[in-house]
mmCIF file of C-alpha atoms and ligand atoms in Angstrom:
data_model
loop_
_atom_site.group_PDB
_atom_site.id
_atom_site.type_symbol
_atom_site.label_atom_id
_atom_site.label_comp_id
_atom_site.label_asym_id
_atom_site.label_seq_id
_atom_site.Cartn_x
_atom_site.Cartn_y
_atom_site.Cartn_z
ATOM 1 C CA UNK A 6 65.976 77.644 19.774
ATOM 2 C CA UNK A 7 64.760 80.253 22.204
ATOM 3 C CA UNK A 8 66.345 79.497 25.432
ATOM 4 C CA UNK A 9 64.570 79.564 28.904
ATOM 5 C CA UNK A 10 65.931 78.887 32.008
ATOM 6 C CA UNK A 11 63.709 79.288 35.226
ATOM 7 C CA UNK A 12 65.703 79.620 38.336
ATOM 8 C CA UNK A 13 63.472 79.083 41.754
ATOM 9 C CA UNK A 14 65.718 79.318 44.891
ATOM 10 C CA UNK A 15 64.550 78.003 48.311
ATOM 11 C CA UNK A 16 64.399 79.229 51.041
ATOM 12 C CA UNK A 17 66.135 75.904 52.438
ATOM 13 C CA UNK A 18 67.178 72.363 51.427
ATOM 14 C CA UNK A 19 63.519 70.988 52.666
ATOM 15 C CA UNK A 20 61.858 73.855 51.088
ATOM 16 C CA UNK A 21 63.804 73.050 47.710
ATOM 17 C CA UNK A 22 62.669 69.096 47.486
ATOM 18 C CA UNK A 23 59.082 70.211 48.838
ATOM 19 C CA UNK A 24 58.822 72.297 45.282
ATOM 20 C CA UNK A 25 60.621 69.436 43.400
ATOM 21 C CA UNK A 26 58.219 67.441 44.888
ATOM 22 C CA UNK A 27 55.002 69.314 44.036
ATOM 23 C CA UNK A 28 56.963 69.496 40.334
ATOM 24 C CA UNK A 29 56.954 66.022 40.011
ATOM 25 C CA UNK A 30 53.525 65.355 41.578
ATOM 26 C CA UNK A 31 52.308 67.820 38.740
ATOM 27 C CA UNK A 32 54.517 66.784 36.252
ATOM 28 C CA UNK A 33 53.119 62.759 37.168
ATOM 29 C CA UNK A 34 49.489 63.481 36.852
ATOM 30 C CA UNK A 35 49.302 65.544 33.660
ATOM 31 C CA UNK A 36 51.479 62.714 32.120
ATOM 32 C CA UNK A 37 49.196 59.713 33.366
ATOM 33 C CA UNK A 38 46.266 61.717 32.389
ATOM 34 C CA UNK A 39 47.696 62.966 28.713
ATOM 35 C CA UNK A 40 49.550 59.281 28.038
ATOM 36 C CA UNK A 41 48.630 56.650 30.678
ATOM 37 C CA UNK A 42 52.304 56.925 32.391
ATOM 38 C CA UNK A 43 55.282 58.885 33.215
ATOM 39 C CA UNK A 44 58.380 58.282 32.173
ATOM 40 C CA UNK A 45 61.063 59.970 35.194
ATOM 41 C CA UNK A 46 64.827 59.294 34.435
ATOM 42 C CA UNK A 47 66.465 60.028 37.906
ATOM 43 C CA UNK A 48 70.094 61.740 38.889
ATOM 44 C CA UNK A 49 72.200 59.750 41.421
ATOM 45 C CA UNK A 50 74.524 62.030 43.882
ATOM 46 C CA UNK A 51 73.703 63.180 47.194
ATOM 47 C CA UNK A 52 71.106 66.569 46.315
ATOM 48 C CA UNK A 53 67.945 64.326 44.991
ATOM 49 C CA UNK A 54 68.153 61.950 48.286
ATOM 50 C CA UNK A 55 65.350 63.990 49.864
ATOM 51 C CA UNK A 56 63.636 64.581 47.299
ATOM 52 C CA UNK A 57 63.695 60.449 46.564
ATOM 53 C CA UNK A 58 62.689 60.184 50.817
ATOM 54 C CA UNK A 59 60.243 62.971 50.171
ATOM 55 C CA UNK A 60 58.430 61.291 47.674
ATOM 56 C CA UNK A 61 57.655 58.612 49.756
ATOM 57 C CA UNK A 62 56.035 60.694 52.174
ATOM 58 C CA UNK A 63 52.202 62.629 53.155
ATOM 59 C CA UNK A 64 50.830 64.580 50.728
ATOM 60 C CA UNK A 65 53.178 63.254 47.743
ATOM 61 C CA UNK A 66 53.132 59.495 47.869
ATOM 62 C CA UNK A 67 49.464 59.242 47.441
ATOM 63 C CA UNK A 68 49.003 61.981 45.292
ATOM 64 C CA UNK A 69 50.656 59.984 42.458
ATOM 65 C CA UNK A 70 49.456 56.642 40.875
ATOM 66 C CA UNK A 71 52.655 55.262 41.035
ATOM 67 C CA UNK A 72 51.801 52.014 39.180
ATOM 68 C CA UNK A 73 51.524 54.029 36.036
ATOM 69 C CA UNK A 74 55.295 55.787 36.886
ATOM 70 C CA UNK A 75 58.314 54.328 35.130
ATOM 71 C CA UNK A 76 61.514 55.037 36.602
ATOM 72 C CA UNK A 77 64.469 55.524 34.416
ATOM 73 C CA UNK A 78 68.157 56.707 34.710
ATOM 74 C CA UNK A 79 69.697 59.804 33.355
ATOM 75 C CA UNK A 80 73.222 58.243 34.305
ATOM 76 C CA UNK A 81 74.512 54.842 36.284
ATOM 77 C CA UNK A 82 78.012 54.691 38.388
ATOM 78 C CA UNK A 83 79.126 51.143 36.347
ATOM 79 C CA UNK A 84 79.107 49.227 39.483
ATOM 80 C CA UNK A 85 77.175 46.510 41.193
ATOM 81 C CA UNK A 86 73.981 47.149 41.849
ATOM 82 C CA UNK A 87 74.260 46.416 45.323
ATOM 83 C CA UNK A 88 77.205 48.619 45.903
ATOM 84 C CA UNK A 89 77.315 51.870 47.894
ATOM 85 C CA UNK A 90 77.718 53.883 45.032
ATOM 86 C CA UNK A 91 75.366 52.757 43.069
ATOM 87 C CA UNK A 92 72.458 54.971 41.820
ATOM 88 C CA UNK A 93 69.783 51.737 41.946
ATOM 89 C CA UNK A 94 70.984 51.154 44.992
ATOM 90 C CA UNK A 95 70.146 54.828 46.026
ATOM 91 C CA UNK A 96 66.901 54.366 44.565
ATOM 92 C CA UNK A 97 65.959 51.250 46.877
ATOM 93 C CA UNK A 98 66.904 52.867 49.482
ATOM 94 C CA UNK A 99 64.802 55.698 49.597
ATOM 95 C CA UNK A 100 61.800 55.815 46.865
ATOM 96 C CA UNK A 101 61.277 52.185 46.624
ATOM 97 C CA UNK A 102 61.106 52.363 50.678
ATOM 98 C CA UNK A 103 57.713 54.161 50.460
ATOM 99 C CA UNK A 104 56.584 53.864 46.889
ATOM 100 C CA UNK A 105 55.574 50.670 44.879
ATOM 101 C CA UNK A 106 56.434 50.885 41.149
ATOM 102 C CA UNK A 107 55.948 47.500 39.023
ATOM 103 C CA UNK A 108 58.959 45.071 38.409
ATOM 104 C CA UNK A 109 58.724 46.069 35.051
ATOM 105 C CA UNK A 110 58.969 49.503 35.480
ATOM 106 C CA UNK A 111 61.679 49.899 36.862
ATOM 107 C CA UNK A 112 64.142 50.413 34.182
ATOM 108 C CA UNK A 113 68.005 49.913 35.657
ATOM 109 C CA UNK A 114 70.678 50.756 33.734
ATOM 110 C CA UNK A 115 72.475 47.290 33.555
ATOM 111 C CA UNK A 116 75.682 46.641 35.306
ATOM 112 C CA UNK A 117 75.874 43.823 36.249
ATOM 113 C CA UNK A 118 78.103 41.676 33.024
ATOM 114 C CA UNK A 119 79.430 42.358 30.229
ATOM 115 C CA UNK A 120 81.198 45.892 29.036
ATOM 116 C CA UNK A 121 80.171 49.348 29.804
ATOM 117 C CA UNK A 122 79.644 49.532 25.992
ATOM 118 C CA UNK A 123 77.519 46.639 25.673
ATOM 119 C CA UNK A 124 75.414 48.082 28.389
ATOM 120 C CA UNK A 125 74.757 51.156 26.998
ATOM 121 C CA UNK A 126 73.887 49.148 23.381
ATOM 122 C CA UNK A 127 71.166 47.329 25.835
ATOM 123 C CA UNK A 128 69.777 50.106 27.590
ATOM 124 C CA UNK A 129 69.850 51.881 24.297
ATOM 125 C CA UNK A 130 67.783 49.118 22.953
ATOM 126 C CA UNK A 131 65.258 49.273 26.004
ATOM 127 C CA UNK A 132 64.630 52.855 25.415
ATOM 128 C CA UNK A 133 63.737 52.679 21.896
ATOM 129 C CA UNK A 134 61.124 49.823 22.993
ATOM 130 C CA UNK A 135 59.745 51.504 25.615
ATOM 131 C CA UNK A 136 59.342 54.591 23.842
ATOM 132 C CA UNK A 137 58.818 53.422 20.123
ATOM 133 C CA UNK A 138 61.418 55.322 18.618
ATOM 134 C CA UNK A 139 65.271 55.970 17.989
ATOM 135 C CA UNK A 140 65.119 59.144 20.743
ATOM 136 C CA UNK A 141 63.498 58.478 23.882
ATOM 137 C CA UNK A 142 61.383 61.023 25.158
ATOM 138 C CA UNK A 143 60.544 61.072 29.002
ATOM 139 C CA UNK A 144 58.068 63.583 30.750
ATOM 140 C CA UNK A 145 60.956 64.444 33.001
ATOM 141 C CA UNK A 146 64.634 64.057 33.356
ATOM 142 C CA UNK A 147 65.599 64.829 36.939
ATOM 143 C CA UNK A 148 69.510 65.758 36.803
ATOM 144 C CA UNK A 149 72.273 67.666 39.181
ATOM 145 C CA UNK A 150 75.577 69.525 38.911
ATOM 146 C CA UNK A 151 78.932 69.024 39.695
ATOM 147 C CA UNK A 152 80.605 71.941 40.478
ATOM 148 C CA UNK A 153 82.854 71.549 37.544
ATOM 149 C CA UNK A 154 79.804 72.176 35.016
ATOM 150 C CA UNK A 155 79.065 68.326 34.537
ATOM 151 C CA UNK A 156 75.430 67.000 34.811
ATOM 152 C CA UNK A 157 74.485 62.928 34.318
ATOM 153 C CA UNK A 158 77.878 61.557 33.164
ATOM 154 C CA UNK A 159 78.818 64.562 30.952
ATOM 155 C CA UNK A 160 81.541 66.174 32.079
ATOM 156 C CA UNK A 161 83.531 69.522 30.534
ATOM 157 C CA UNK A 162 86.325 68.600 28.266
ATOM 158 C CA UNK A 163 85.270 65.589 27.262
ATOM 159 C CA UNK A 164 83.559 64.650 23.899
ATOM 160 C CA UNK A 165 79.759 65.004 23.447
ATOM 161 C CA UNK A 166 79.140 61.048 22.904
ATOM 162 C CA UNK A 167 77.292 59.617 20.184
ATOM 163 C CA UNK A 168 74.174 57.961 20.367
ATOM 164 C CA UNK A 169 71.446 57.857 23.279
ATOM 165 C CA UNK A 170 73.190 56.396 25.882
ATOM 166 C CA UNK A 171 77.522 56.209 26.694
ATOM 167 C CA UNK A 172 80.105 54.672 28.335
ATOM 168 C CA UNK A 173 81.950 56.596 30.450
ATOM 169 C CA UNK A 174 85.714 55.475 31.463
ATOM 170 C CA UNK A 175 87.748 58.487 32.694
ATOM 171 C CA UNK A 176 84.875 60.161 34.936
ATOM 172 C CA UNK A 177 86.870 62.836 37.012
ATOM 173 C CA UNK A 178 83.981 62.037 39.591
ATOM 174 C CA UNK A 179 84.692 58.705 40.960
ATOM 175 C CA UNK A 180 84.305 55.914 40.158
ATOM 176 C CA UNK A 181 85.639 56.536 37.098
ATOM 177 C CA UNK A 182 83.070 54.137 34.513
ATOM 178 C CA UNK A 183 79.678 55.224 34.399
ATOM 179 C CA UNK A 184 76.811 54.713 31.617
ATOM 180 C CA UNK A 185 74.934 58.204 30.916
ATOM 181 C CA UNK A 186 72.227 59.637 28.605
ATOM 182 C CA UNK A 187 73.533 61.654 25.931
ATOM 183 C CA UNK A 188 72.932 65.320 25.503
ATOM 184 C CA UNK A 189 70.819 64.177 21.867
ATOM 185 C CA UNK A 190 68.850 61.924 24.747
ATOM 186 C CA UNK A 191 68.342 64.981 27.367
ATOM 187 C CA UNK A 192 67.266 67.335 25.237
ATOM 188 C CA UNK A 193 64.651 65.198 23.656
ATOM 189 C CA UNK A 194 62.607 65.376 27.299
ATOM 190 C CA UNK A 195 59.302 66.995 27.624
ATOM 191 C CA UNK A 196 61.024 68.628 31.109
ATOM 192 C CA UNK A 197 64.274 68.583 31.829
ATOM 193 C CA UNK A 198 64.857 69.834 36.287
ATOM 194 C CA UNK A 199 67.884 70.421 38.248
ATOM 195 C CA UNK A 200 68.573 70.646 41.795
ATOM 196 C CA UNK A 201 71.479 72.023 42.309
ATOM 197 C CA UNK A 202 73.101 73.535 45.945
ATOM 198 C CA UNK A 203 75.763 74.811 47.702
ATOM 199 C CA UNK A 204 78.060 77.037 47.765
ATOM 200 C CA UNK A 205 80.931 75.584 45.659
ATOM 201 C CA UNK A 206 78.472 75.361 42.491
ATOM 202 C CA UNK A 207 78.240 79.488 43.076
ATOM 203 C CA UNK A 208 80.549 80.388 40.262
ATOM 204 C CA UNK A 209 79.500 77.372 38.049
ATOM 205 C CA UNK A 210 75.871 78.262 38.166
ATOM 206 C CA UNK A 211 76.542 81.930 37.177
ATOM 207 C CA UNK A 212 78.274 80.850 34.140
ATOM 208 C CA UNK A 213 75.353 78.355 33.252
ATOM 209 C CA UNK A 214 73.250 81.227 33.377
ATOM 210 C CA UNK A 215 75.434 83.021 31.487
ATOM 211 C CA UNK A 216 75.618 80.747 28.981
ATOM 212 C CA UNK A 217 74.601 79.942 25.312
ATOM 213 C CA UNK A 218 73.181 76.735 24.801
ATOM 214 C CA UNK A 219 74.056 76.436 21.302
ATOM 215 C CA UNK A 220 77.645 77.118 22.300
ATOM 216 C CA UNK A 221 79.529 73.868 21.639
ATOM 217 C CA UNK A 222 82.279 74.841 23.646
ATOM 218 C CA UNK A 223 79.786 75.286 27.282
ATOM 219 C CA UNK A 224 79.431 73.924 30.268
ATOM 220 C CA UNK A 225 77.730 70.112 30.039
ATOM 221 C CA UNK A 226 74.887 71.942 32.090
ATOM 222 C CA UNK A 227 74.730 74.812 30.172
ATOM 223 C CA UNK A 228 73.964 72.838 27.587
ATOM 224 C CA UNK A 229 71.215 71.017 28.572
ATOM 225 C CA UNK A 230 67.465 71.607 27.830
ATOM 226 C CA UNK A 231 64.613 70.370 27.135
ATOM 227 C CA UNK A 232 62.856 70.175 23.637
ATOM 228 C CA UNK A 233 61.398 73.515 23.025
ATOM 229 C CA UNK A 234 64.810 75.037 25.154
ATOM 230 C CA UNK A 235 63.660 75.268 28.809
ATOM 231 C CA UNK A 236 64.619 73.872 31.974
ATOM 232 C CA UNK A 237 64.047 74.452 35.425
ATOM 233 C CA UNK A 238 66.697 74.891 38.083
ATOM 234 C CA UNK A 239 65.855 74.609 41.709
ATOM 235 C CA UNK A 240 68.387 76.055 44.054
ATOM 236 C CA UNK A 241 69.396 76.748 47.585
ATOM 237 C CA UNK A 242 70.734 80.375 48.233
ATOM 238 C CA UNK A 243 74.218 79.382 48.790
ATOM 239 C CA UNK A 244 74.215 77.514 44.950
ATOM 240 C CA UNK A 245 72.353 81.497 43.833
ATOM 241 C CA UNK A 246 74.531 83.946 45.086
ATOM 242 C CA UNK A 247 76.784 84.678 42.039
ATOM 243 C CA UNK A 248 74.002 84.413 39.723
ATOM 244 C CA UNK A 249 73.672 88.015 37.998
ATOM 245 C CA UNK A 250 70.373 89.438 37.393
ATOM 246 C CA UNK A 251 67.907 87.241 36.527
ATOM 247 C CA UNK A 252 64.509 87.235 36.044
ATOM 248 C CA UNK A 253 62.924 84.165 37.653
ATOM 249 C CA UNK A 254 59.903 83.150 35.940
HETATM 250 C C1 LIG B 322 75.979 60.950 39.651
HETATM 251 C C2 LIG B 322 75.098 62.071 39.151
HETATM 252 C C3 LIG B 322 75.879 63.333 38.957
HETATM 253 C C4 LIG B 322 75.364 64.263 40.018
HETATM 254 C C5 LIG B 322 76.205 65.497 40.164
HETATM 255 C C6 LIG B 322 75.765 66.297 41.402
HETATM 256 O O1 LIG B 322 75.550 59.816 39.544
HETATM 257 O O2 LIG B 322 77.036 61.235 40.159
HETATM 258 O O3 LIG B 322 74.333 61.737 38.129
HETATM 259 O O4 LIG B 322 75.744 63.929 37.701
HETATM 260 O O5 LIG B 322 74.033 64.647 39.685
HETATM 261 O O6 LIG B 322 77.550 65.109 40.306
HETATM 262 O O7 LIG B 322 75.966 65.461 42.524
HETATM 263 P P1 LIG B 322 75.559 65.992 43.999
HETATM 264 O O8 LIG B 322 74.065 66.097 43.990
HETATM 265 O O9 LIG B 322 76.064 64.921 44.912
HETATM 266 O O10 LIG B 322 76.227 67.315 44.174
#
């Protein structure tokens, strides 16, 4: 598989979720238009919060029909959903402040009873509904990196997990249980985008980009794409610096 990654670095952190924002704006009407939704699997952690407030702002909120958008996750901290670390909770905080997406269509990772395991068998099982087959395959998976190479709830030195979507107990990023899409589910997406910044994911973004996707033994990141091999990476400087030469598309 011919392997593409575009690289776009900001100018700043608001310039970065402004272009993640036109992405996704894009992204949402060419999905709506070509299948009557748009299926957007979101990243918790602390990079996508403006894009998430952005989204709820002038130009972006009205420039997608957001009754046709179904939000999904691309990983869940195992926690209550009311609890500070949860991604849902992240989610009603800032996009579901300024954005009105159908009951319905907002697709939580469950948390709330029962083991990590059979969570993942029911969100599993939602996903194959919703999307009619054994391998989901959403318009867009938003995702970030840890500076250790991890991206959803895939982190380096652990086992590629089976299926479509894990349980996670030994996260080194606390807390330590967390469901996640698999890499089989990730690279199933029509787009796959990253926002990534900051300085201490320098070195691990040069070795992404140095990487070989079909190499087993990579970084979680550097093994992501989407279907036909791209993926987009939006950056801040700081996140850039060590990446050698690369041609940006
Ligand atoms: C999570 C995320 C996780 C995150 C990265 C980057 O729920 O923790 O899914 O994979 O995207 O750890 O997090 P920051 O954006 O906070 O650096």
């Amino acid at each position: 598989m011919k392997l593409h990654r575009e690289l776009f670095i900001a100018g700043s952190l608001d310039d970065l979720a402004r272009e993640a924002a036109a992405r996704v704006v894009d992204l949402a009407n060419r999905s709506v238009q070509m299948r009557g939704r748009f299926s957007l699997a979101l990243s918790g952690g602390s990079t996508p919060r403006r894009l998430y407030q952005l989204l709820t702002q002038s130009p972006y909120r009205q420039a997608i029909d957001w009754s046709r958008v179904h939000l999904f996750f691309a990983d869940e901290r195992f926690v209550p959903h009311a609890d500070s670390e949860s991604t849902v909770r992240l989610i009603r905080e800032t996009l579901l402040q300024g954005v009105t997406v159908p009951d319905e269509n907002f697709h939580v990772m469950p948390t709330e009873s029962g083991s990590p395991e059979q969570n993942a068998a029911l969100y599993t099982r939602e996903l194959e509904l919703f999307f009619g087959g054994t391998v989901p395959v959403f318009d867009l998976i938003l995702l970030g990196m840890g500076p250790d190479g991890h991206t959803a709830s895939l982190f380096p030195g652990h086992p590629d997990p089976a299926g479509i979507v894990a349980a996670v107990h030994d996260s080194p990023k606390p807390p330590p249980i967390r469901l996640t899409l698999t890499l089989t589910a990730i690279r199933a997406a029509r787009e796959v985008m990253f926002l990534v910044t900051g300085a201490d994911k320098a070195e691990t973004l040069a070795q992404v980009f140095d990487a070989d996707i079909n190499d087993a033994q990579a970084l979680p990141a550097a093994r992501v794409s989407a279907f036909d091999g791209r993926s987009s990476w939006l950056v801040d400087p700081e996140a850039a610096r060590a990446i050698r030469c690369h041609s940006s598309a």
